[in-house]
Coordinates of C-alpha atoms in Angstrom, one line a residue:
M200 CA -9.2 15.8 40.6
T201 CA -9.2 12.1 40.9
G202 CA -5.8 10.5 40.0
W203 CA -5.4 7.8 37.4
R204 CA -4.3 4.4 38.5
R205 CA -1.5 2.6 36.7
S206 CA -3.8 -0.2 35.6
E207 CA -6.2 2.1 33.8
R208 CA -5.7 2.6 30.0
R209 CA -7.6 5.6 28.8
A210 CA -8.3 6.3 25.1
T211 CA -5.1 8.3 24.6
G212 CA -3.6 6.7 21.4
Y213 CA -2.3 3.7 23.3
S214 CA -2.7 0.3 21.7
E215 CA -1.7 -2.9 23.5
P216 CA 0.9 -4.2 20.9
G217 CA 3.1 -1.0 21.3
E218 CA 6.1 -1.0 23.6
K219 CA 6.3 1.3 26.7
V220 CA 8.1 4.6 27.0
E221 CA 9.1 4.3 30.7
R222 CA 12.0 6.8 31.0
F223 CA 12.5 10.1 29.3
Q224 CA 16.1 9.3 28.4
G225 CA 18.1 8.5 25.3
P226 CA 15.8 8.6 22.2
H227 CA 12.8 9.7 24.4
K228 CA 14.6 12.5 26.2
F229 CA 12.6 15.0 24.0
L230 CA 9.4 14.0 25.9
S231 CA 10.8 15.4 29.1
N232 CA 10.0 18.9 30.4
F233 CA 13.8 19.1 31.0
F234 CA 14.4 19.4 27.3
W235 CA 15.7 22.5 25.6
S236 CA 12.8 23.6 23.3
E237 CA 12.1 27.2 23.0
L238 CA 8.3 28.0 23.1
R239 CA 5.9 30.9 23.4
F240 CA 3.5 31.0 26.4
E241 CA 1.2 33.9 27.1
G242 CA 3.3 36.4 25.1
L243 CA 6.8 35.4 26.4
S244 CA 9.5 33.0 25.1
Y245 CA 10.8 30.4 27.4
P246 CA 13.8 27.9 27.0
S247 CA 11.7 24.9 27.9
V248 CA 8.3 23.6 29.2
E249 CA 9.8 23.5 32.8
H250 CA 10.6 27.2 32.6
A251 CA 7.2 28.2 31.3
F252 CA 5.3 25.9 33.7
Q253 CA 7.1 27.2 36.8
A254 CA 6.7 30.9 35.6
A255 CA 3.0 30.4 35.3
K256 CA 2.8 30.2 39.1
L257 CA 3.1 34.0 38.9
R258 CA 0.2 36.0 37.4
S259 CA 2.0 38.7 35.4
N260 CA 4.7 38.6 32.7
K261 CA 6.5 41.4 34.5
E262 CA 6.9 39.1 37.6
R263 CA 7.9 36.2 35.4
Q264 CA 10.7 38.2 33.8
A265 CA 11.8 39.7 37.1
W266 CA 12.3 36.2 38.5
G267 CA 14.4 35.2 35.5
F268 CA 12.3 32.4 34.0
T269 CA 12.8 33.7 30.5
E270 CA 16.6 33.6 30.8
P271 CA 18.2 31.0 28.4
K272 CA 21.0 30.4 30.9
L273 CA 18.7 29.4 33.7
S274 CA 19.1 25.6 34.2
F275 CA 16.2 23.2 34.5
G276 CA 17.0 22.6 38.2
D277 CA 17.2 26.3 39.0
A278 CA 13.9 26.9 37.2
K279 CA 12.2 24.2 39.4
R280 CA 13.8 25.6 42.6
L281 CA 12.6 29.1 41.7
G282 CA 9.1 27.7 41.2
R283 CA 9.1 26.6 44.8
Q284 CA 10.1 30.0 46.0
V285 CA 7.7 32.3 44.1
P286 CA 4.5 33.5 45.8
L287 CA 2.1 30.9 44.5
R288 CA -1.1 32.2 42.9
D289 CA -4.2 31.1 44.8
D290 CA -5.8 29.3 41.8
W291 CA -2.7 27.3 40.9
K292 CA -4.1 23.8 41.7
D293 CA -7.2 24.5 39.6
I294 CA -5.3 25.7 36.5
R295 CA -2.0 23.8 36.6
E296 CA -3.2 21.0 34.2
E297 CA -4.5 23.5 31.7
V298 CA -1.2 25.4 31.9
M299 CA 0.8 22.1 31.3
A300 CA -1.4 21.3 28.4
Q301 CA -0.8 24.7 26.8
C302 CA 2.9 24.5 27.4
L303 CA 3.1 21.0 25.8
A304 CA 1.0 22.2 22.8
A305 CA 3.4 25.1 22.3
K306 CA 6.4 22.8 22.6
F307 CA 5.1 20.3 20.0
S308 CA 4.1 23.0 17.6
D309 CA 7.7 22.6 16.4
P310 CA 7.4 20.3 13.3
V311 CA 10.4 18.2 14.2
L312 CA 9.3 17.5 17.8
R313 CA 5.7 16.9 16.6
Q314 CA 7.0 14.2 14.2
R315 CA 9.0 12.6 17.0
L316 CA 5.9 12.6 19.3
L317 CA 3.7 11.1 16.5
A318 CA 6.3 8.4 15.9
T319 CA 5.5 7.0 19.4
Q320 CA 1.9 6.3 18.3
G321 CA 0.8 3.1 19.9
Q322 CA 3.3 3.3 22.7
L323 CA 2.3 3.8 26.4
V324 CA 4.0 6.8 27.9
D325 CA 4.6 6.0 31.5
G326 CA 6.2 9.4 32.2
H327 CA 8.9 10.0 34.9
S328 CA 9.2 6.3 35.8
G329 CA 11.4 6.1 38.8
S330 CA 10.6 9.7 39.8
P331 CA 9.5 10.6 43.3
D332 CA 7.0 13.0 41.6
L333 CA 3.7 11.2 42.3
V334 CA 1.5 13.7 40.5
W335 CA 3.2 14.1 37.1
G336 CA 5.2 10.9 37.1
Y337 CA 5.2 7.3 38.4
H338 CA 7.4 5.9 41.1
I339 CA 8.4 2.4 40.3
P340 CA 9.8 1.3 43.7
S341 CA 6.6 2.3 45.5
Q342 CA 4.3 1.4 42.6
Q343 CA 2.6 4.8 43.1
G344 CA 2.0 7.9 40.9
E345 CA -0.7 9.4 38.7
N346 CA 1.5 9.8 35.6
R347 CA -0.4 12.9 34.5
L348 CA 2.4 14.1 32.2
G349 CA 2.4 10.7 30.4
H350 CA -1.4 10.8 29.9
M351 CA -1.3 14.4 28.7
L352 CA 1.4 13.6 26.2
M353 CA -0.7 10.7 24.9
D354 CA -3.8 12.9 24.8
L355 CA -1.9 15.5 22.7
R356 CA -0.5 12.8 20.5
S357 CA -3.9 11.4 19.8
K358 CA -5.4 14.9 19.0
L359 CA -2.5 15.7 16.6
Y360 CA -2.9 12.3 14.9
D361 CA -6.7 12.5 14.5
S362 CA -6.7 16.2 13.4
G363 CA -4.3 15.4 10.5
E364 CA -1.8 18.0 11.8
N365 CA 1.1 15.8 10.6
T366 CA 3.3 17.8 8.3
D367 CA 5.2 14.7 7.2
S368 CA 2.1 12.4 7.0
T369 CA 2.0 10.0 4.1
V370 CA -1.2 8.7 2.6
V371 CA -1.0 5.6 0.3
L372 CA -3.5 3.8 -1.7
Y373 CA -2.9 0.2 -2.7
H374 CA -5.1 -2.5 -4.4
L375 CA -4.8 -6.2 -4.5
D376 CA -4.5 -7.0 -8.2
W377 CA -5.8 -10.5 -7.8
P378 CA -7.1 -12.8 -10.5
V379 CA -10.8 -12.3 -11.3
K380 CA -11.7 -15.6 -9.7
C381 CA -10.1 -14.6 -6.4
L382 CA -11.8 -11.3 -6.5
H383 CA -15.1 -13.1 -6.9
D384 CA -14.3 -15.3 -4.0
G385 CA -13.8 -12.2 -1.9
L386 CA -11.3 -11.2 0.8
P387 CA -11.0 -13.9 3.5
A388 CA -11.7 -12.6 7.0
A389 CA -8.4 -14.0 8.3
Y390 CA -6.5 -12.2 5.6
A391 CA -8.3 -8.9 6.3
A392 CA -7.4 -9.3 10.0
R393 CA -3.7 -9.9 9.0
I394 CA -3.7 -6.7 6.9
R395 CA -5.1 -4.8 9.9
D396 CA -2.7 -6.4 12.4
F397 CA 0.3 -5.5 10.2
A398 CA -1.0 -1.9 10.0
Q399 CA -1.6 -1.5 13.7
G400 CA 1.8 -3.1 14.4
A401 CA 3.4 -0.4 12.2
N402 CA 1.4 2.5 13.9
L403 CA -0.7 3.1 10.8
G404 CA -4.3 4.1 10.5
G405 CA -6.2 2.9 7.6
C406 CA -9.1 1.2 5.9
I407 CA -9.9 -1.7 3.6
A408 CA -12.4 -0.6 1.0
V409 CA -14.0 -3.4 -1.0
L410 CA -16.2 -3.3 -4.1
P411 CA -17.3 -6.9 -4.1
R412 CA -16.2 -9.0 -7.1
R413 CA -14.3 -6.0 -8.6
R414 CA -11.7 -4.2 -6.5
I415 CA -10.0 -4.5 -3.1
C416 CA -8.3 -1.3 -2.0
I417 CA -6.2 -0.6 1.1
A418 CA -5.8 3.0 2.3
L419 CA -3.0 3.8 4.8
R420 CA -1.9 6.9 6.7
G421 CA 1.2 7.4 8.8
S422 CA 4.9 8.1 8.5
S423 CA 6.7 7.0 5.3
T424 CA 8.9 4.7 7.4
D425 CA 5.9 2.9 8.9
V426 CA 4.3 2.5 5.5
E427 CA 7.4 0.9 4.1
S428 CA 7.6 -1.4 7.1
W429 CA 4.0 -2.5 6.5
E430 CA 4.6 -3.1 2.8
R431 CA 7.8 -5.1 3.5
R432 CA 5.9 -7.4 5.8
M433 CA 3.2 -7.9 3.3
R434 CA 5.7 -8.9 0.6
T435 CA 8.0 -11.0 2.7
E436 CA 5.9 -12.8 5.3
H437 CA 3.3 -15.5 4.8
V438 CA 0.0 -13.5 4.8
D439 CA -2.4 -15.8 3.0
V440 CA -2.7 -19.4 1.5
N441 CA -2.6 -20.3 -2.1
S442 CA -5.0 -22.5 -4.1
R443 CA -3.2 -25.6 -2.7
G444 CA -3.6 -24.4 0.9
K445 CA 0.1 -23.5 1.3
P446 CA 1.2 -20.3 3.0
C447 CA 2.2 -17.6 0.6
R448 CA 3.4 -14.0 0.4
E449 CA 1.4 -11.2 -1.3
R450 CA 2.9 -10.8 -4.8
M451 CA -0.1 -8.8 -6.1
L452 CA 0.0 -5.7 -4.0
V453 CA 0.0 -2.7 -6.3
E454 CA 0.6 0.9 -5.2
L455 CA -1.9 3.3 -6.9
F456 CA -1.2 6.6 -5.1
R457 CA 1.1 8.1 -2.6
R458 CA 1.5 11.6 -1.2
T459 CA 3.5 13.0 1.7
G460 CA 3.1 16.4 3.3
S461 CA 0.5 18.4 5.1
I462 CA -2.6 16.3 4.4
R463 CA -6.0 16.3 6.0
S464 CA -7.8 13.0 5.8
T465 CA -10.4 11.2 7.9
L466 CA -8.0 8.2 8.4
G467 CA -7.3 8.2 12.2
R468 CA -5.3 5.8 14.2
T469 CA -7.9 3.0 13.9
F470 CA -8.2 0.5 11.0
D471 CA -11.6 -0.1 9.4
Y472 CA -13.3 -2.2 6.8
Q473 CA -15.9 -0.9 4.4
E474 CA -17.9 -2.5 1.6
V475 CA -19.4 -0.2 -1.1
P476 CA -22.2 -1.0 -3.6
D477 CA -20.7 0.5 -6.8
W478 CA -17.8 2.2 -8.5
A479 CA -18.9 5.7 -7.7
A480 CA -19.3 4.9 -4.1
L481 CA -15.8 3.4 -4.1
C482 CA -14.4 6.7 -5.5
R483 CA -16.3 8.7 -2.9
C484 CA -15.2 6.4 -0.1
L485 CA -11.5 6.7 -0.9
S486 CA -11.6 10.4 -1.6
G487 CA -13.2 10.9 1.8
L488 CA -10.6 8.7 3.5
L489 CA -7.6 10.2 1.8
G490 CA -8.8 13.8 1.4
E491 CA -10.4 15.6 -1.5
L492 CA -7.6 14.7 -3.8
P493 CA -8.4 14.7 -7.6
D494 CA -5.6 12.2 -8.2
I495 CA -7.6 9.5 -6.4
A496 CA -10.0 9.0 -9.4
A497 CA -7.1 9.0 -11.8
A498 CA -5.2 6.5 -9.7
L499 CA -8.2 4.1 -9.7
G500 CA -8.4 4.4 -13.4
P501 CA -11.5 3.6 -15.5
E502 CA -14.3 1.6 -13.9
V503 CA -13.6 -2.1 -13.8
P504 CA -16.5 -4.2 -15.2
E505 CA -17.7 -7.4 -13.6
L506 CA -16.7 -10.7 -15.1
P507 CA -19.3 -11.5 -17.7
R508 CA -21.9 -14.0 -16.4
N509 CA -23.3 -16.7 -18.6
P510 CA -21.7 -15.8 -22.0
R511 CA -23.5 -17.5 -24.9
Y512 CA -21.7 -18.7 -28.0
V513 CA -23.2 -18.7 -31.5
T514 CA -22.3 -21.6 -33.7
G515 CA -22.0 -21.8 -37.5
P516 CA -23.3 -24.3 -40.0
A517 CA -20.6 -26.8 -39.2
G518 CA -21.0 -26.4 -35.4
E519 CA -18.0 -24.1 -35.0
R520 CA -18.2 -21.2 -32.6
C521 CA -18.3 -18.0 -34.7
A522 CA -19.5 -15.4 -32.1
V523 CA -20.2 -14.8 -28.4
I524 CA -23.0 -12.8 -26.8
I525 CA -21.9 -10.9 -23.6
H526 CA -24.4 -8.8 -21.7
G527 CA -26.7 -8.8 -24.7
Q528 CA -24.0 -7.6 -27.2
R529 CA -22.7 -9.9 -30.0
W530 CA -19.0 -10.1 -30.7
E531 CA -17.5 -12.0 -33.7
L532 CA -14.8 -14.4 -32.8
C533 CA -12.6 -13.4 -35.7
L534 CA -10.5 -10.3 -35.1
N535 CA -12.4 -7.9 -37.3
D536 CA -16.1 -7.6 -37.0
A537 CA -16.7 -7.7 -40.8
T538 CA -15.4 -10.4 -43.1
A539 CA -12.2 -11.8 -41.8
R540 CA -9.4 -12.8 -44.3
A541 CA -6.4 -15.0 -43.5
V542 CA -3.0 -13.4 -43.7
G543 CA -0.3 -15.8 -45.0
E544 CA 3.3 -16.2 -43.8
A545 CA 4.4 -13.7 -46.4
L546 CA 3.1 -10.8 -44.3
L547 CA 6.5 -9.9 -43.0
G548 CA 8.3 -10.5 -46.3
P549 CA 11.2 -12.9 -47.1
V550 CA 13.9 -13.5 -44.5
D551 CA 16.6 -11.7 -46.5
A552 CA 14.4 -8.5 -46.5
Q553 CA 13.9 -8.4 -42.8
V554 CA 15.8 -6.0 -40.6
A555 CA 17.4 -6.9 -37.2
L556 CA 15.9 -4.8 -34.4
G557 CA 18.4 -5.8 -31.7
S558 CA 17.9 -7.6 -28.4
G559 CA 15.2 -5.3 -27.1
E560 CA 14.7 -4.2 -23.4
E561 CA 14.9 -6.6 -20.5
I562 CA 11.6 -6.9 -18.6
P563 CA 12.6 -6.2 -14.9
L564 CA 11.8 -9.5 -13.2
N565 CA 13.4 -10.4 -9.9
A566 CA 16.8 -11.9 -11.0
S567 CA 16.9 -14.3 -8.1
C568 CA 13.6 -16.0 -8.6
G569 CA 12.3 -15.0 -12.0
G570 CA 8.8 -16.5 -12.4
I571 CA 7.1 -18.6 -9.8
F572 CA 7.8 -21.8 -11.9
G573 CA 11.3 -21.0 -12.9
G574 CA 11.1 -19.0 -16.2
K575 CA 13.5 -16.1 -16.2
F576 CA 13.8 -14.9 -19.8
A577 CA 11.6 -11.9 -20.7
R578 CA 12.2 -9.0 -23.1
E579 CA 10.1 -6.5 -24.9
L580 CA 10.9 -5.3 -28.4
E581 CA 9.4 -2.0 -29.8
G582 CA 8.5 -1.6 -33.5
L583 CA 8.5 -5.2 -34.5
L584 CA 5.4 -4.5 -36.7
S585 CA 4.6 -1.3 -38.6
P586 CA 1.2 0.4 -38.2
D587 CA 0.2 -1.0 -41.6
E588 CA 1.1 -4.6 -40.5
C589 CA -0.8 -4.1 -37.3
Q590 CA -3.9 -3.0 -39.2
R591 CA -3.6 -6.0 -41.6
L592 CA -3.2 -8.5 -38.8
Q593 CA -6.5 -7.3 -37.2
G594 CA -8.2 -9.2 -40.1
L595 CA -6.5 -12.4 -39.2
Q596 CA -8.5 -15.6 -38.6
P597 CA -7.7 -17.5 -35.5
L598 CA -5.1 -20.0 -37.0
R599 CA -4.6 -22.2 -33.9
P600 CA -2.4 -23.6 -32.8
L601 CA 0.4 -22.0 -34.8
C602 CA -0.8 -18.4 -34.7
P603 CA -3.6 -17.8 -32.2
A604 CA -5.4 -14.4 -32.8
L605 CA -6.5 -12.8 -29.6
K606 CA -9.4 -10.5 -29.2
Y607 CA -10.5 -9.2 -25.7
V608 CA -13.7 -7.2 -25.4
P609 CA -14.7 -5.4 -22.2
G610 CA -14.9 -7.9 -19.3
M611 CA -12.6 -10.4 -20.9
H612 CA -9.3 -11.4 -19.4
H613 CA -6.9 -14.4 -19.2
S614 CA -6.3 -15.7 -15.7
D615 CA -2.9 -16.4 -14.2
H616 CA -1.2 -19.2 -16.2
T617 CA 1.9 -20.4 -18.0
D618 CA 1.9 -21.1 -21.7
C619 CA 1.9 -24.6 -23.1
A620 CA 4.7 -25.8 -25.4
H621 CA 3.9 -26.8 -29.0
E622 CA 5.8 -29.7 -30.6
D623 CA 5.7 -31.0 -34.2
E624 CA 8.1 -32.3 -36.8
A625 CA 10.0 -29.0 -36.7
G626 CA 10.8 -29.1 -33.0
R627 CA 9.5 -27.9 -29.7
S628 CA 8.6 -24.4 -28.6
F629 CA 10.2 -22.7 -25.6
L630 CA 9.4 -19.0 -26.0
T631 CA 6.2 -17.0 -26.5
V632 CA 6.1 -14.0 -28.8
Q633 CA 3.1 -11.8 -27.9
L634 CA 2.4 -9.2 -30.6
Y635 CA 0.2 -6.1 -29.7
L636 CA -1.8 -4.7 -32.6
N637 CA -3.6 -1.7 -31.1
D638 CA -3.9 0.6 -28.1
R639 CA -7.4 2.0 -28.2
F640 CA -8.5 0.2 -25.0
S641 CA -8.1 0.4 -21.3
G642 CA -6.7 -2.4 -19.1
G643 CA -5.6 -5.6 -20.8
R644 CA -2.0 -5.4 -19.9
T645 CA 0.2 -8.5 -19.9
T646 CA 1.4 -8.8 -16.4
F647 CA 4.2 -11.1 -15.2
I648 CA 4.1 -12.5 -11.7
S649 CA 7.5 -12.6 -10.1
D650 CA 8.1 -11.6 -6.5
R651 CA 5.6 -8.9 -7.4
L652 CA 3.5 -7.9 -10.4
V653 CA 5.4 -6.6 -13.5
P654 CA 3.0 -5.2 -16.1
I655 CA 3.8 -4.6 -19.8
E656 CA 2.1 -1.6 -21.4
P657 CA 0.8 -2.8 -24.8
T658 CA 1.6 -0.5 -27.7
P659 CA 1.0 -1.2 -31.5
G660 CA 3.8 -3.1 -33.0
K661 CA 5.4 -4.1 -29.7
A662 CA 6.4 -7.7 -28.9
A663 CA 6.9 -9.3 -25.6
I664 CA 9.1 -12.4 -25.8
F665 CA 9.3 -14.7 -22.8
D666 CA 9.8 -18.2 -21.5
H667 CA 6.7 -20.4 -21.6
E668 CA 7.4 -21.1 -17.9
L669 CA 6.9 -17.5 -16.8
Y670 CA 3.7 -17.1 -14.8
H671 CA 1.6 -14.3 -16.2
R672 CA -1.9 -13.0 -16.9
G673 CA -3.8 -10.9 -19.4
Q674 CA -5.6 -8.3 -17.3
M675 CA -9.3 -7.5 -17.8
V676 CA -10.1 -5.1 -20.6
T677 CA -12.2 -2.3 -19.1
S678 CA -13.2 -0.5 -22.3
G679 CA -12.5 -0.7 -26.0
V680 CA -11.2 -3.9 -27.8
K681 CA -7.7 -5.3 -27.5
Y682 CA -6.2 -7.1 -30.5
A683 CA -3.0 -9.3 -30.2
V684 CA -1.4 -12.3 -31.9
R685 CA 0.6 -15.0 -30.1
M686 CA 3.4 -17.0 -31.8
D687 CA 6.0 -19.5 -30.5
V688 CA 9.7 -19.8 -31.0
S689 CA 10.7 -23.5 -31.6
Y690 CA 14.0 -25.2 -31.4
G691 CA 15.5 -28.5 -32.5
A692 CA 14.0 -31.6 -33.9
P693 CA 11.4 -34.1 -32.5
G694 CA 12.7 -36.1 -29.6
A695 CA 15.7 -33.9 -28.9
F696 CA 14.3 -32.6 -25.6
E697 CA 13.0 -35.7 -23.9
A698 CA 15.6 -36.0 -21.1
P699 CA 14.3 -36.0 -17.6
G700 CA 13.7 -32.5 -16.2
A701 CA 13.1 -30.9 -19.6
P702 CA 10.6 -28.0 -19.3
A703 CA 7.8 -29.8 -21.1
E704 CA 8.2 -32.8 -18.9
R705 CA 8.2 -30.7 -15.7
R706 CA 5.0 -29.0 -16.9
K707 CA 3.4 -32.4 -17.5
G708 CA 4.3 -33.4 -14.0
R709 CA 3.0 -30.2 -12.5
W710 CA -0.3 -29.9 -14.4
G711 CA -0.9 -33.5 -15.0
R712 CA -1.8 -34.4 -11.4
K713 CA -5.1 -36.3 -11.1

């Protein structure tokens, strides 16, 4: 057969960014045929590939045993020397590559060795570099050699990877939980290329699956270590630019699904990009990529609606907005859909009748950075309102600015923001109290944006208490109607917090740019 030149790069799982395996020594000793690895070949057990390969020069198992190739005490060198002494079968040159392929397949059927071979994905195997064997290796001083062993190892590695025969393969599904406006703008080509480059640099196969304006998913397959390496780079390196054109890290990468084990999927060693027309097609696409796993649909959750287009407000006799029409359906702007009634300050009873509920649970923000704009205080308190109080508050009129009543219907959300401070004769507010009144809806979680997204699961009667300065969002409601009330906690008297650098002044400087 025609030999391969060193400059040729066949489709054997090699990608240019990977490093070379030039010597079968140290951590790569296991690739050598001179490596103790018991294997079965044509009905007999051999101590290594070298023993089995040299034995195959004889036709019968009886001869192979008689020459001692199956003996565990036979050294690699002695097996090679015996192979030069045996009566060579006349078809040896025609079958020797097939024999080598069978021996390598038997060797790497061992799960541990198979994982070590797959871990070299993306690396060029240059075989016996420095070896005088010009058929199976490559001789560096003379710059000659066919490196057949190296190419066969890469061929086997590629077949194992593409067939999904990886017993420690990990498949992971992420999505970019971006603000709705960013989803509508779409995934920039440069950012998609960065995601692909990071994946290929970590020896991962994968695909970006995009449902325009609604969901950007990233499916990956490879070793757990490589997946963690990819995610670490996404979260710590500058991968995109923010709205001001400055480089930024990816804070909004959310893991939806992960499984490790013997998994068959269509994700190979390449990295692809697919756009799908609808939600059902997205589910089919991801199930096909990650395997027929019923957990994929559950991980994706309910269908995400598009952002409502051209909502139309209905005004009352005095010109006030009293309802909104979204996708042909009318929604009243008061919390209840019938006659709303105001609930006074006496709802919670007199101060001396109230019961202390403790300090609540700390919301796990990154302690070193807190929110993007400096806020660090965030706690959640269960049971602040009783079920009856939650029901009564759902009849509350929107008493802005002191007690804004919030109602989110499907498709509504609140984009990434910080809360504005309120100041009057009683003082200035520094903390937001978000009261959740119901749970019969999907989506709609309050999500803080620290070094990553930190979502709060809304339950009736729960309160989230946090700095105005904390960057957060109200995620889109996908079904049902979400009811909530926002209140502020104020401190001090007017004019007490006007020193340079006070939070309200910093906010004015940040948001007040022309």
